[in-house]
PDB file of C-alpha atoms in Angstrom:
ATOM      1  CA  MET Z 183     103.951 127.800 114.828  1.00 45.00           C
ATOM      2  CA  GLY Z 184     103.269 130.871 112.799  1.00 51.00           C
ATOM      3  CA  VAL Z 185     102.481 131.324 109.153  1.00 53.00           C
ATOM      4  CA  SER Z 186     105.961 132.808 108.694  1.00 60.00           C
ATOM      5  CA  ALA Z 187     107.565 129.432 109.486  1.00 56.00           C
ATOM      6  CA  VAL Z 188     105.564 127.757 106.715  1.00 58.00           C
ATOM      7  CA  HIS Z 189     106.338 130.593 104.291  1.00 59.00           C
ATOM      8  CA  ALA Z 190     110.063 130.251 105.009  1.00 59.00           C
ATOM      9  CA  LEU Z 191     109.939 126.556 104.148  1.00 56.00           C
ATOM     10  CA  LEU Z 192     107.990 127.167 100.962  1.00 58.00           C
ATOM     11  CA  ARG Z 193     110.521 129.760  99.829  1.00 57.00           C
ATOM     12  CA  ARG Z 194     113.185 127.046  99.973  1.00 59.00           C
ATOM     13  CA  GLY Z 195     111.443 125.323  97.058  1.00 61.00           C
ATOM     14  CA  VAL Z 196     111.840 121.855  98.537  1.00 64.00           C
ATOM     15  CA  PHE Z 197     109.706 120.384  95.762  1.00 65.00           C
ATOM     16  CA  GLY Z 198     110.373 122.916  93.009  1.00 66.00           C
ATOM     17  CA  SER Z 199     107.260 124.450  91.498  1.00 67.00           C
ATOM     18  CA  ALA Z 200     105.047 121.392  92.108  1.00 68.00           C
ATOM     19  CA  GLY Z 201     103.343 122.930  95.136  1.00 76.00           C
ATOM     20  CA  VAL Z 202     103.124 121.351  98.557  1.00 83.00           C
ATOM     21  CA  ARG Z 203     100.691 119.847 101.037  1.00 88.00           C
ATOM     22  CA  VAL Z 204     101.270 120.836 104.655  1.00 91.00           C
ATOM     23  CA  ALA Z 205     100.197 119.546 108.069  1.00 95.00           C
ATOM     24  CA  ALA Z 206     101.405 120.613 111.506  1.00 94.00           C
ATOM     25  CA  GLY Z 207     101.526 119.138 114.992  1.00 95.00           C
ATOM     26  CA  ASP Z 208     103.993 117.789 117.543  1.00 95.00           C
ATOM     27  CA  VAL Z 209     104.709 114.405 115.932  1.00 92.00           C
ATOM     28  CA  ASN Z 210     107.796 113.500 117.960  1.00 88.00           C
ATOM     29  CA  GLY Z 211     106.537 114.435 121.437  1.00 90.00           C
ATOM     30  CA  ASP Z 212     109.180 117.070 122.213  1.00 91.00           C
ATOM     31  CA  GLY Z 213     106.634 119.807 122.951  1.00 93.00           C
ATOM     32  CA  VAL Z 214     107.398 121.787 119.773  1.00 92.00           C
ATOM     33  CA  SER Z 215     105.161 121.771 116.696  1.00 93.00           C
ATOM     34  CA  ASP Z 216     106.529 120.107 113.598  1.00 93.00           C
ATOM     35  CA  ILE Z 217     105.736 120.892 109.972  1.00 92.00           C
ATOM     36  CA  VAL Z 218     105.004 117.941 107.686  1.00 93.00           C
ATOM     37  CA  VAL Z 219     105.419 118.683 103.961  1.00 90.00           C
ATOM     38  CA  SER Z 220     104.740 116.592 100.841  1.00 89.00           C
ATOM     39  CA  VAL Z 221     104.674 117.326  97.138  1.00 83.00           C
ATOM     40  CA  GLY Z 222     101.328 118.697  95.943  1.00 79.00           C
ATOM     41  CA  GLN Z 223     101.627 117.421  92.369  1.00 78.00           C
ATOM     42  CA  GLY Z 224     104.051 115.044  90.716  1.00 73.00           C
ATOM     43  CA  ALA Z 225     105.799 111.897  91.740  1.00 67.00           C
ATOM     44  CA  SER Z 226     108.166 112.677  94.610  1.00 77.00           C
ATOM     45  CA  PRO Z 227     108.122 109.865  97.185  1.00 83.00           C
ATOM     46  CA  ARG Z 228     109.358 112.066 100.052  1.00 87.00           C
ATOM     47  CA  VAL Z 229     107.481 113.435 103.049  1.00 91.00           C
ATOM     48  CA  LEU Z 230     109.677 115.926 104.910  1.00 90.00           C
ATOM     49  CA  LEU Z 231     109.475 116.845 108.596  1.00 91.00           C
ATOM     50  CA  TYR Z 232     110.732 120.146 109.986  1.00 90.00           C
ATOM     51  CA  ARG Z 233     110.895 121.590 113.483  1.00 89.00           C
ATOM     52  CA  ALA Z 234     108.584 124.637 113.449  1.00 87.00           C
ATOM     53  CA  ASP Z 235     110.575 126.905 115.747  1.00 87.00           C
ATOM     54  CA  THR Z 236     113.962 126.532 114.017  1.00 85.00           C
ATOM     55  CA  ARG Z 237     112.806 125.243 110.602  1.00 82.00           C
ATOM     56  CA  THR Z 238     115.505 122.587 110.707  1.00 86.00           C
ATOM     57  CA  SER Z 239     114.974 119.199 109.129  1.00 86.00           C
ATOM     58  CA  GLU Z 240     113.948 116.387 111.463  1.00 88.00           C
ATOM     59  CA  GLY Z 241     113.967 113.703 108.787  1.00 88.00           C
ATOM     60  CA  GLN Z 242     111.913 112.274 105.988  1.00 90.00           C
ATOM     61  CA  ILE Z 243     109.560 109.440 105.252  1.00 91.00           C
ATOM     62  CA  LEU Z 244     110.040 107.678 101.922  1.00 89.00           C
ATOM     63  CA  TRP Z 245     106.711 106.622 100.407  1.00 87.00           C
ATOM     64  CA  THR Z 246     106.992 103.113  98.991  1.00 83.00           C
ATOM     65  CA  GLY Z 247     103.493 102.884  97.548  1.00 78.00           C
ATOM     66  CA  PRO Z 248     102.470 103.652  93.985  1.00 75.00           C
ATOM     67  CA  LEU Z 249     103.102 107.196  92.800  1.00 75.00           C
ATOM     68  CA  GLY Z 250     100.294 109.130  91.245  1.00 70.00           C
ATOM     69  CA  SER Z 251      99.838 112.841  91.565  1.00 77.00           C
ATOM     70  CA  GLY Z 252     101.316 113.965  94.845  1.00 85.00           C
ATOM     71  CA  LEU Z 253     100.861 112.872  98.424  1.00 90.00           C
ATOM     72  CA  ARG Z 254      98.458 114.259 101.039  1.00 92.00           C
ATOM     73  CA  VAL Z 255      99.530 114.616 104.673  1.00 95.00           C
ATOM     74  CA  ALA Z 256      97.862 114.941 108.069  1.00 96.00           C
ATOM     75  CA  VAL Z 257      98.699 114.255 111.710  1.00 97.00           C
ATOM     76  CA  ALA Z 258      96.741 112.089 114.166  1.00 96.00           C
ATOM     77  CA  ASP Z 259      97.428 109.831 117.148  1.00 95.00           C
ATOM     78  CA  LEU Z 260      97.078 106.471 115.405  1.00 93.00           C
ATOM     79  CA  ASP Z 261      98.402 104.169 118.100  1.00 90.00           C
ATOM     80  CA  GLY Z 262      96.891 105.800 121.203  1.00 91.00           C
ATOM     81  CA  ASP Z 263     100.224 106.707 122.814  1.00 90.00           C
ATOM     82  CA  GLY Z 264      99.335 110.393 123.158  1.00 91.00           C
ATOM     83  CA  VAL Z 265     101.833 111.495 120.492  1.00 93.00           C
ATOM     84  CA  LEU Z 266     100.747 112.542 117.007  1.00 95.00           C
ATOM     85  CA  ASP Z 267     101.743 110.380 114.048  1.00 95.00           C
ATOM     86  CA  VAL Z 268     102.056 111.212 110.343  1.00 96.00           C
ATOM     87  CA  VAL Z 269      99.260 110.130 107.967  1.00 96.00           C
ATOM     88  CA  VAL Z 270     100.037 110.004 104.232  1.00 95.00           C
ATOM     89  CA  GLY Z 271      97.466 109.503 101.483  1.00 92.00           C
ATOM     90  CA  GLN Z 272      98.060 108.735  97.803  1.00 89.00           C
ATOM     91  CA  GLY Z 273      97.079 111.393  95.274  1.00 84.00           C
ATOM     92  CA  LYS Z 274      95.156 110.954  92.023  1.00 84.00           C
ATOM     93  CA  TYR Z 275      95.981 108.529  89.200  1.00 83.00           C
ATOM     94  CA  ALA Z 276      96.912 105.596  91.431  1.00 80.00           C
ATOM     95  CA  GLN Z 277      94.920 103.165  93.560  1.00 80.00           C
ATOM     96  CA  PRO Z 278      94.121 105.059  96.806  1.00 85.00           C
ATOM     97  CA  LEU Z 279      96.377 104.052  99.654  1.00 90.00           C
ATOM     98  CA  VAL Z 280      96.727 105.481 103.173  1.00 94.00           C
ATOM     99  CA  ARG Z 281      99.635 104.815 105.518  1.00 94.00           C
ATOM    100  CA  GLY Z 282     100.398 105.947 109.046  1.00 95.00           C
ATOM    101  CA  TYR Z 283     103.930 106.480 110.339  1.00 95.00           C
ATOM    102  CA  SER Z 284     105.379 107.158 113.772  1.00 91.00           C
ATOM    103  CA  GLY Z 285     106.571 110.761 113.886  1.00 82.00           C
ATOM    104  CA  SER Z 286     109.481 109.854 116.153  1.00 82.00           C
ATOM    105  CA  THR Z 287     110.765 106.684 114.448  1.00 87.00           C
ATOM    106  CA  PHE Z 288     109.304 107.104 110.912  1.00 89.00           C
ATOM    107  CA  LEU Z 289     108.301 103.426 111.005  1.00 92.00           C
ATOM    108  CA  GLU Z 290     105.027 102.433 109.369  1.00 94.00           C
ATOM    109  CA  LEU Z 291     102.283 101.879 111.961  1.00 94.00           C
ATOM    110  CA  ALA Z 292      99.336 101.120 109.707  1.00 92.00           C
ATOM    111  CA  GLY Z 293      98.319 100.899 106.091  1.00 93.00           C
ATOM    112  CA  TRP Z 294      94.988 100.452 104.389  1.00 90.00           C
ATOM    113  CA  GLN Z 295      93.480 100.720 100.956  1.00 89.00           C
ATOM    114  CA  PRO Z 296      90.134 102.514 100.862  1.00 87.00           C
ATOM    115  CA  PHE Z 297      88.018 101.715  97.819  1.00 84.00           C
ATOM    116  CA  ALA Z 298      90.091  98.576  97.141  1.00 81.00           C
ATOM    117  CA  GLY Z 299      89.210  96.596  94.049  1.00 81.00           C
ATOM    118  CA  ASN Z 300      86.804  99.029  92.408  1.00 84.00           C
ATOM    119  CA  GLY Z 301      89.219 100.731  89.985  1.00 85.00           C
ATOM    120  CA  PHE Z 302      88.859 104.158  91.623  1.00 86.00           C
ATOM    121  CA  LEU Z 303      91.892 106.339  90.819  1.00 84.00           C
ATOM    122  CA  GLY Z 304      90.760 109.621  92.383  1.00 83.00           C
ATOM    123  CA  GLY Z 305      93.219 109.579  95.248  1.00 83.00           C
ATOM    124  CA  VAL Z 306      92.345 110.142  98.880  1.00 86.00           C
ATOM    125  CA  LEU Z 307      92.368 113.194 101.099  1.00 86.00           C
ATOM    126  CA  VAL Z 308      93.515 112.879 104.713  1.00 90.00           C
ATOM    127  CA  SER Z 309      92.922 115.462 107.418  1.00 81.00           C
TER     128      SER Z 309
END
């Protein structure tokens, strides 16, 4: 995946002028990198997935946790099946929450709340 593929997606303005967070990796196991995009600021609950070579939409994950200031995204193999999954972290101004989703089914695989119970509202970064 080249930088031009990411630039093309950003020019579409999928989240307006709020900025985006981006991660990349083959999350559905088809041998082609995918681009995972979330809103950088604001309260959009969507995480969008695009195929890197054609820039076509592969689906979306709807965040059902609290909305603060954007969502952070990363990719990692959470369930040990050899295929990358999507990791989503809550932004600032809400209790930090991290969830992992299958990149091929978009089903939630895991969820945890770092810093639970201490009133921390600084969000969480995932990478």
